[in-house]
Amino acid sequence: MQDLQGKVAVITGGGSGLGRELALCCAARGMKLVLGDVDERGMQETLRLVEDAAPGTESATMRLDVSKLEQVQALADLCKSRFGGAHLLFNNAGVSVGGAAWENTPDDWEWVMGVNVYGVIWGVKVFTPMMIEQGEGHIVNTASAAGWLNGPNMAVYNVSKHSVVALSETLALDLRDVGANVGVTCLCPAFFPTGISESERNRPADKADTVALSEVAIKRSEMTKAAVAKGKIQASDVAEMTVKAVEANQFYVFPHRKIKQLIALRAQAADNEQTVFDSLNPQ
Ligand SMILES: NC(=O)c1ccc[n+]([C@@H]2O[C@H](COP(=O)([O-])OP(=O)(O)OC[C@H]3O[C@@H](n4cnc5c(N)ncnc54)[C@H](O)[C@@H]3O)[C@@H](O)[C@H]2O)c1
């Protein structure tokens, strides 16, 4: 979608990190904003920053849990009633949990898969028909480098992000099959500084039973947290690259160049068939 001016951007997870920066990028292009997040205060802070940077930006917010289909439907209804539709959807809300694959609890799996996978599924399910009907639209799914490369201590997150890559690729092919004028972008960043390491702040009370981390898992989790904090690319850079990709109708976005090299090495490891690929110690 080349010209974003005056169009409507919907951003889940718009109350923090990447979602906030996407809101700023979209507002800078004259878009109207609809933010959805469990964190109402975070969304209000985003709108305050938007008002500073792009005064007069039209906006709406909805407190919602993306893992619930009916709440995502309500977000789409808000877009329709307030702005007549939605042109650009960022399925961006996400959470993370550590732990060894066999130790994660049912609540760990259900919470993370609910937000990271079902959140994207429901966004696609609810907004794609609206975009097809209006004859134009674009959907950006925030996957991750973890949608391609599997580090230890991240089974739940890795599984969820591989699902987002699978859904995004299939969605793009299905839209092509029916000749719809709806673009898809699959965003696959490695670490960058945001609130993702403090995901537990958003964990619902009915999914509170989490894994007791082993010593190894604590070490691994600390390494991941440090990698996020020290990420060299900022959320604002990732957001700008992503919105530019929408304008260019580009499908894959890998903000961190090294990830593509590692994916190629993973393909080699698969070709050799001998041993699991270790992205932290690639051979
Ligand atoms: N930061 C990184 O290193 C990194 C790397 C790759 C991918 N990502 C992905 O980027 C996306 C954005 O995360 P971030 O890094 O900005 O983290 P963040 O924690 O700063 O932002 C995530 C946002 O999602 C919201 N959220 C959480 N659960 C929700 C729910 N059930 N319903 C609605 N909103 C909910 C949070 O309130 C928060 O505003 C996520 O999908 C994440 O997996 C992040």
Short mmCIF file of C-alpha atoms and ligand atoms in Angstrom, two decimals:
data_model
loop_
_atom_site.label_atom_id
_atom_site.label_comp_id
_atom_site.label_asym_id
_atom_site.label_seq_id
_atom_site.Cartn_x
_atom_site.Cartn_y
_atom_site.Cartn_z
CA MET A 1 0.00 0.00 0.00
CA GLN A 2 1.92 2.99 -1.29
CA ASP A 3 -0.03 5.95 0.05
CA LEU A 4 -0.86 5.67 3.75
CA GLN A 5 -2.05 9.26 4.23
CA GLY A 6 -5.57 9.42 5.72
CA LYS A 7 -5.84 5.64 6.05
CA VAL A 8 -6.53 3.66 9.24
CA ALA A 9 -3.81 1.69 11.05
CA VAL A 10 -4.76 -0.87 13.72
CA ILE A 11 -1.97 -1.83 16.10
CA THR A 12 -2.25 -4.57 18.70
CA GLY A 13 0.27 -4.21 21.50
CA GLY A 14 0.19 -0.47 20.79
CA GLY A 15 0.85 0.38 24.43
CA SER A 16 4.58 -0.40 24.52
CA GLY A 17 7.78 -1.17 22.63
CA LEU A 18 7.45 -1.86 18.92
CA GLY A 19 3.69 -1.19 18.83
CA ARG A 20 4.23 2.31 20.19
CA GLU A 21 6.91 3.04 17.58
CA LEU A 22 4.67 1.69 14.81
CA ALA A 23 1.99 4.11 16.00
CA LEU A 24 4.46 7.00 15.76
CA CYS A 25 5.57 5.96 12.24
CA CYS A 26 1.98 5.65 11.05
CA ALA A 27 0.98 8.98 12.59
CA ALA A 28 3.97 10.63 10.90
CA ARG A 29 2.46 9.49 7.58
CA GLY A 30 -0.91 11.05 8.40
CA MET A 31 -2.69 7.82 9.31
CA LYS A 32 -5.53 7.46 11.81
CA LEU A 33 -4.74 5.10 14.67
CA VAL A 34 -6.68 2.37 16.44
CA LEU A 35 -4.71 0.83 19.29
CA GLY A 36 -5.59 -2.43 21.05
CA ASP A 37 -3.78 -3.60 24.16
CA VAL A 38 -4.39 -5.06 27.63
CA ASP A 39 -2.52 -2.02 28.98
CA GLU A 40 -4.77 1.05 28.88
CA ARG A 41 -2.18 3.34 30.47
CA GLY A 42 0.42 2.25 27.96
CA MET A 43 -1.93 3.12 25.11
CA GLN A 44 -2.64 6.55 26.61
CA GLU A 45 1.11 7.17 26.85
CA THR A 46 1.48 6.19 23.19
CA LEU A 47 -1.26 8.65 22.23
CA ARG A 48 0.43 11.37 24.28
CA LEU A 49 3.68 10.82 22.35
CA VAL A 50 1.74 10.74 19.07
CA GLU A 51 0.04 14.04 19.91
CA ASP A 52 3.45 15.61 20.61
CA ALA A 53 4.95 14.32 17.36
CA ALA A 54 1.93 14.57 15.05
CA PRO A 55 -0.65 16.89 16.61
CA GLY A 56 -4.26 16.31 15.61
CA THR A 57 -3.81 12.62 14.73
CA GLU A 58 -7.24 10.97 14.93
CA SER A 59 -7.22 7.93 17.20
CA ALA A 60 -9.16 5.40 19.23
CA THR A 61 -8.11 2.79 21.77
CA MET A 62 -9.66 -0.42 23.01
CA ARG A 63 -8.53 -2.41 26.02
CA LEU A 64 -8.57 -5.99 24.79
CA ASP A 65 -7.00 -9.41 25.06
CA VAL A 66 -6.04 -10.50 21.52
CA SER A 67 -6.33 -14.18 22.47
CA LYS A 68 -10.13 -13.75 22.59
CA LEU A 69 -11.87 -13.83 19.20
CA GLU A 70 -14.86 -11.79 20.37
CA GLN A 71 -12.57 -9.01 21.65
CA VAL A 72 -10.68 -8.84 18.35
CA GLN A 73 -14.05 -8.73 16.58
CA ALA A 74 -15.01 -5.79 18.83
CA LEU A 75 -11.80 -4.02 17.74
CA ALA A 76 -12.78 -4.45 14.09
CA ASP A 77 -16.29 -3.20 14.87
CA LEU A 78 -14.75 -0.10 16.47
CA CYS A 79 -12.68 0.55 13.32
CA LYS A 80 -15.80 0.25 11.18
CA SER A 81 -18.04 2.45 13.34
CA ARG A 82 -15.42 5.10 14.06
CA PHE A 83 -13.44 5.30 10.82
CA GLY A 84 -15.41 3.24 8.28
CA GLY A 85 -12.88 0.38 8.15
CA ALA A 86 -9.21 -0.53 8.59
CA HIS A 87 -6.45 -0.50 5.98
CA LEU A 88 -3.31 -1.56 7.79
CA LEU A 89 -3.34 -4.13 10.60
CA PHE A 90 -0.32 -4.86 12.77
CA ASN A 91 -0.81 -8.16 14.59
CA ASN A 92 1.94 -7.22 16.98
CA ALA A 93 0.99 -7.99 20.62
CA GLY A 94 3.30 -10.65 22.00
CA VAL A 95 4.60 -12.22 25.21
CA SER A 96 7.42 -14.55 26.14
CA VAL A 97 8.29 -17.16 28.75
CA GLY A 98 11.47 -19.18 29.37
CA GLY A 99 11.93 -22.77 30.57
CA ALA A 100 12.94 -26.18 29.25
CA ALA A 101 10.47 -27.64 26.75
CA TRP A 102 9.27 -30.44 29.05
CA GLU A 103 9.03 -28.22 32.12
CA ASN A 104 6.75 -25.44 30.88
CA THR A 105 3.30 -25.64 32.45
CA PRO A 106 -0.02 -25.90 30.60
CA ASP A 107 -0.61 -22.25 31.64
CA ASP A 108 2.72 -21.21 30.03
CA TRP A 109 1.70 -22.86 26.76
CA GLU A 110 -1.88 -21.62 26.78
CA TRP A 111 -0.96 -18.04 27.67
CA VAL A 112 1.82 -17.58 25.11
CA MET A 113 0.11 -19.52 22.33
CA GLY A 114 -3.09 -17.57 23.10
CA VAL A 115 -1.45 -14.17 22.63
CA ASN A 116 1.24 -14.91 20.03
CA VAL A 117 -0.61 -17.40 17.85
CA TYR A 118 -4.36 -17.07 18.42
CA GLY A 119 -3.97 -13.28 18.65
CA VAL A 120 -2.60 -13.30 15.09
CA ILE A 121 -5.09 -15.92 13.89
CA TRP A 122 -8.05 -13.87 15.13
CA GLY A 123 -6.63 -10.67 13.64
CA VAL A 124 -6.36 -12.40 10.27
CA LYS A 125 -9.78 -14.02 10.60
CA VAL A 126 -11.60 -10.81 11.50
CA PHE A 127 -9.82 -8.15 9.45
CA THR A 128 -9.01 -9.97 6.17
CA PRO A 129 -12.64 -10.15 4.97
CA MET A 130 -13.07 -6.44 5.75
CA MET A 131 -9.99 -5.60 3.67
CA ILE A 132 -11.01 -7.88 0.79
CA GLU A 133 -14.45 -6.24 0.75
CA GLN A 134 -13.08 -2.70 0.77
CA GLY A 135 -10.68 -3.65 -2.06
CA GLU A 136 -7.47 -2.69 -0.29
CA GLY A 137 -5.49 -3.54 2.81
CA HIS A 138 -2.25 -4.82 4.31
CA ILE A 139 -1.56 -7.10 7.26
CA VAL A 140 1.75 -7.13 9.14
CA ASN A 141 2.36 -10.06 11.44
CA THR A 142 5.12 -9.65 14.00
CA ALA A 143 6.92 -12.99 14.00
CA SER A 144 10.57 -13.08 15.11
CA ALA A 145 13.96 -14.53 14.24
CA ALA A 146 12.60 -17.20 16.63
CA GLY A 147 10.18 -18.08 13.84
CA TRP A 148 13.17 -19.58 12.00
CA LEU A 149 15.93 -20.29 14.52
CA ASN A 150 15.43 -22.25 17.72
CA GLY A 151 17.55 -21.26 20.69
CA PRO A 152 17.36 -23.25 23.95
CA ASN A 153 15.01 -22.33 26.82
CA MET A 154 12.48 -20.81 24.42
CA ALA A 155 10.31 -23.72 23.26
CA VAL A 156 6.99 -22.00 23.89
CA TYR A 157 8.04 -18.76 22.23
CA ASN A 158 9.81 -20.52 19.33
CA VAL A 159 6.77 -22.69 18.60
CA SER A 160 4.52 -19.64 18.68
CA LYS A 161 6.69 -17.62 16.28
CA HIS A 162 7.16 -20.50 13.81
CA SER A 163 3.35 -20.56 13.71
CA VAL A 164 3.25 -16.85 12.85
CA VAL A 165 5.66 -17.38 9.92
CA ALA A 166 3.57 -20.34 8.71
CA LEU A 167 0.32 -18.39 8.97
CA SER A 168 1.79 -15.32 7.23
CA GLU A 169 3.19 -17.28 4.28
CA THR A 170 -0.03 -19.27 3.84
CA LEU A 171 -2.18 -16.14 4.17
CA ALA A 172 -0.19 -14.41 1.41
CA LEU A 173 -0.60 -17.44 -0.88
CA ASP A 174 -4.33 -17.71 -0.14
CA LEU A 175 -4.84 -14.01 -0.88
CA ARG A 176 -2.92 -14.40 -4.14
CA ASP A 177 -5.14 -17.36 -5.08
CA VAL A 178 -8.26 -15.18 -4.91
CA GLY A 179 -6.60 -12.11 -6.47
CA ALA A 180 -7.24 -9.93 -3.41
CA ASN A 181 -5.59 -6.53 -3.20
CA VAL A 182 -4.40 -7.23 0.35
CA GLY A 183 -0.68 -7.33 1.10
CA VAL A 184 1.08 -9.29 3.83
CA THR A 185 4.35 -8.61 5.62
CA CYS A 186 6.06 -11.03 7.98
CA LEU A 187 8.36 -9.20 10.38
CA CYS A 188 11.25 -11.27 11.77
CA PRO A 189 13.49 -9.26 14.08
CA ALA A 190 16.13 -10.58 16.46
CA PHE A 191 16.58 -8.88 19.84
CA PHE A 192 15.87 -5.16 20.34
CA PRO A 193 15.13 -3.25 23.55
CA THR A 194 11.44 -3.22 24.60
CA GLY A 195 9.36 -4.49 27.50
CA ILE A 196 9.27 -8.08 26.15
CA SER A 197 11.50 -9.42 28.97
CA GLU A 198 8.87 -8.21 31.45
CA SER A 199 6.03 -10.01 29.70
CA GLU A 200 4.86 -11.47 33.02
CA ARG A 201 3.34 -8.05 33.78
CA ASN A 202 0.60 -8.89 31.31
CA ARG A 203 -0.06 -12.44 32.42
CA PRO A 204 -3.72 -13.03 33.34
CA ALA A 205 -4.53 -14.41 36.80
CA ASP A 206 -6.18 -17.52 35.34
CA LYS A 207 -2.88 -18.50 33.60
CA ALA A 208 -0.61 -17.76 36.57
CA ASP A 209 0.94 -21.21 37.04
CA THR A 210 4.38 -20.85 35.51
CA VAL A 211 7.47 -23.03 35.29
CA ALA A 212 9.93 -23.10 38.22
CA LEU A 213 13.13 -22.30 36.32
CA SER A 214 16.11 -24.60 36.82
CA GLU A 215 19.59 -23.13 37.29
CA VAL A 216 20.36 -23.61 33.62
CA ALA A 217 17.06 -21.99 32.64
CA ILE A 218 17.69 -18.99 34.91
CA LYS A 219 21.07 -18.49 33.25
CA ARG A 220 19.57 -18.78 29.79
CA SER A 221 16.74 -16.38 30.67
CA GLU A 222 19.25 -13.83 31.97
CA MET A 223 21.21 -14.12 28.73
CA THR A 224 18.06 -13.49 26.69
CA LYS A 225 17.12 -10.51 28.85
CA ALA A 226 20.59 -9.02 28.39
CA ALA A 227 20.43 -9.62 24.62
CA VAL A 228 17.11 -7.75 24.44
CA ALA A 229 18.44 -4.85 26.54
CA LYS A 230 21.65 -4.60 24.51
CA GLY A 231 19.98 -4.95 21.09
CA LYS A 232 21.76 -2.59 18.71
CA ILE A 233 18.74 -1.86 16.54
CA GLN A 234 16.08 0.24 18.30
CA ALA A 235 12.32 -0.36 18.22
CA SER A 236 11.97 2.90 16.27
CA ASP A 237 14.31 1.51 13.55
CA VAL A 238 12.38 -1.75 13.34
CA ALA A 239 9.10 0.18 13.08
CA GLU A 240 10.36 2.44 10.30
CA MET A 241 11.73 -0.53 8.29
CA THR A 242 8.40 -2.28 8.72
CA VAL A 243 6.25 0.61 7.55
CA LYS A 244 8.59 1.13 4.58
CA ALA A 245 8.10 -2.58 3.76
CA VAL A 246 4.33 -2.02 3.76
CA GLU A 247 4.75 0.92 1.37
CA ALA A 248 6.90 -1.30 -0.89
CA ASN A 249 4.57 -4.32 -0.50
CA GLN A 250 7.53 -6.36 0.75
CA PHE A 251 6.76 -9.73 2.37
CA TYR A 252 9.72 -10.63 4.61
CA VAL A 253 11.45 -8.12 6.88
CA PHE A 254 14.69 -9.13 8.60
CA PRO A 255 15.94 -6.02 10.41
CA HIS A 256 19.02 -7.93 11.68
CA ARG A 257 21.13 -9.02 8.68
CA LYS A 258 22.83 -11.89 10.51
CA ILE A 259 19.56 -13.77 10.82
CA LYS A 260 19.41 -14.52 7.10
CA GLN A 261 22.92 -16.00 7.23
CA LEU A 262 21.92 -18.20 10.16
CA ILE A 263 18.80 -19.37 8.32
CA ALA A 264 21.02 -20.39 5.39
CA LEU A 265 23.27 -22.33 7.80
CA ARG A 266 20.20 -24.00 9.29
CA ALA A 267 19.18 -25.09 5.79
CA GLN A 268 22.67 -26.59 5.38
CA ALA A 269 22.31 -28.46 8.68
CA ALA A 270 18.98 -29.82 7.47
CA ASP A 271 20.66 -30.86 4.23
CA ASN A 272 23.34 -32.74 6.21
CA GLU A 273 20.63 -34.46 8.31
CA GLN A 274 23.11 -35.29 11.13
CA THR A 275 22.55 -33.01 14.11
CA VAL A 276 20.33 -30.25 15.40
CA PHE A 277 21.24 -26.73 14.27
CA ASP A 278 22.47 -24.55 17.14
CA SER A 279 22.00 -20.90 16.20
CA LEU A 280 24.06 -19.77 19.23
CA ASN A 281 27.04 -21.88 18.10
CA PRO A 282 26.62 -22.29 14.35
CA GLN A 283 29.01 -24.71 12.61
N1 LIG B 1 11.84 -7.07 21.62
C1 LIG B 1 12.38 -8.09 20.97
O1 LIG B 1 13.58 -8.42 21.15
C2 LIG B 1 11.56 -8.83 19.96
C3 LIG B 1 12.20 -9.65 19.01
C4 LIG B 1 11.43 -10.32 18.07
C5 LIG B 1 10.05 -10.19 18.06
N2 LIG B 1 9.44 -9.40 19.00
C6 LIG B 1 7.98 -9.29 18.97
O2 LIG B 1 7.61 -7.93 18.90
C7 LIG B 1 6.24 -7.82 19.32
C8 LIG B 1 6.08 -6.60 20.22
O3 LIG B 1 6.72 -6.85 21.46
P1 LIG B 1 7.71 -5.81 22.14
O4 LIG B 1 9.08 -6.34 21.96
O5 LIG B 1 7.39 -4.45 21.71
O6 LIG B 1 7.35 -6.04 23.69
P2 LIG B 1 6.52 -5.13 24.72
O7 LIG B 1 6.33 -5.97 25.92
O8 LIG B 1 7.20 -3.83 24.87
O9 LIG B 1 5.13 -4.90 23.98
C9 LIG B 1 4.15 -5.92 23.89
C10 LIG B 1 2.77 -5.29 24.01
O10 LIG B 1 1.78 -6.32 23.89
C11 LIG B 1 0.77 -6.09 24.87
N3 LIG B 1 0.05 -7.33 25.18
C12 LIG B 1 0.51 -8.38 25.92
N4 LIG B 1 -0.44 -9.31 26.03
C13 LIG B 1 -1.52 -8.86 25.34
C14 LIG B 1 -2.81 -9.38 25.08
N5 LIG B 1 -3.21 -10.57 25.56
N6 LIG B 1 -3.67 -8.65 24.33
C15 LIG B 1 -3.29 -7.43 23.87
N7 LIG B 1 -2.10 -6.88 24.09
C16 LIG B 1 -1.21 -7.59 24.81
C17 LIG B 1 1.54 -5.53 26.06
O11 LIG B 1 0.71 -4.86 26.98
C18 LIG B 1 2.54 -4.61 25.37
O12 LIG B 1 2.00 -3.32 25.20
C19 LIG B 1 5.90 -9.15 20.00
O13 LIG B 1 5.12 -9.94 19.11
C20 LIG B 1 7.26 -9.79 20.21
O14 LIG B 1 7.20 -11.19 20.28
C21 LIG B 1 10.16 -8.73 19.94
#
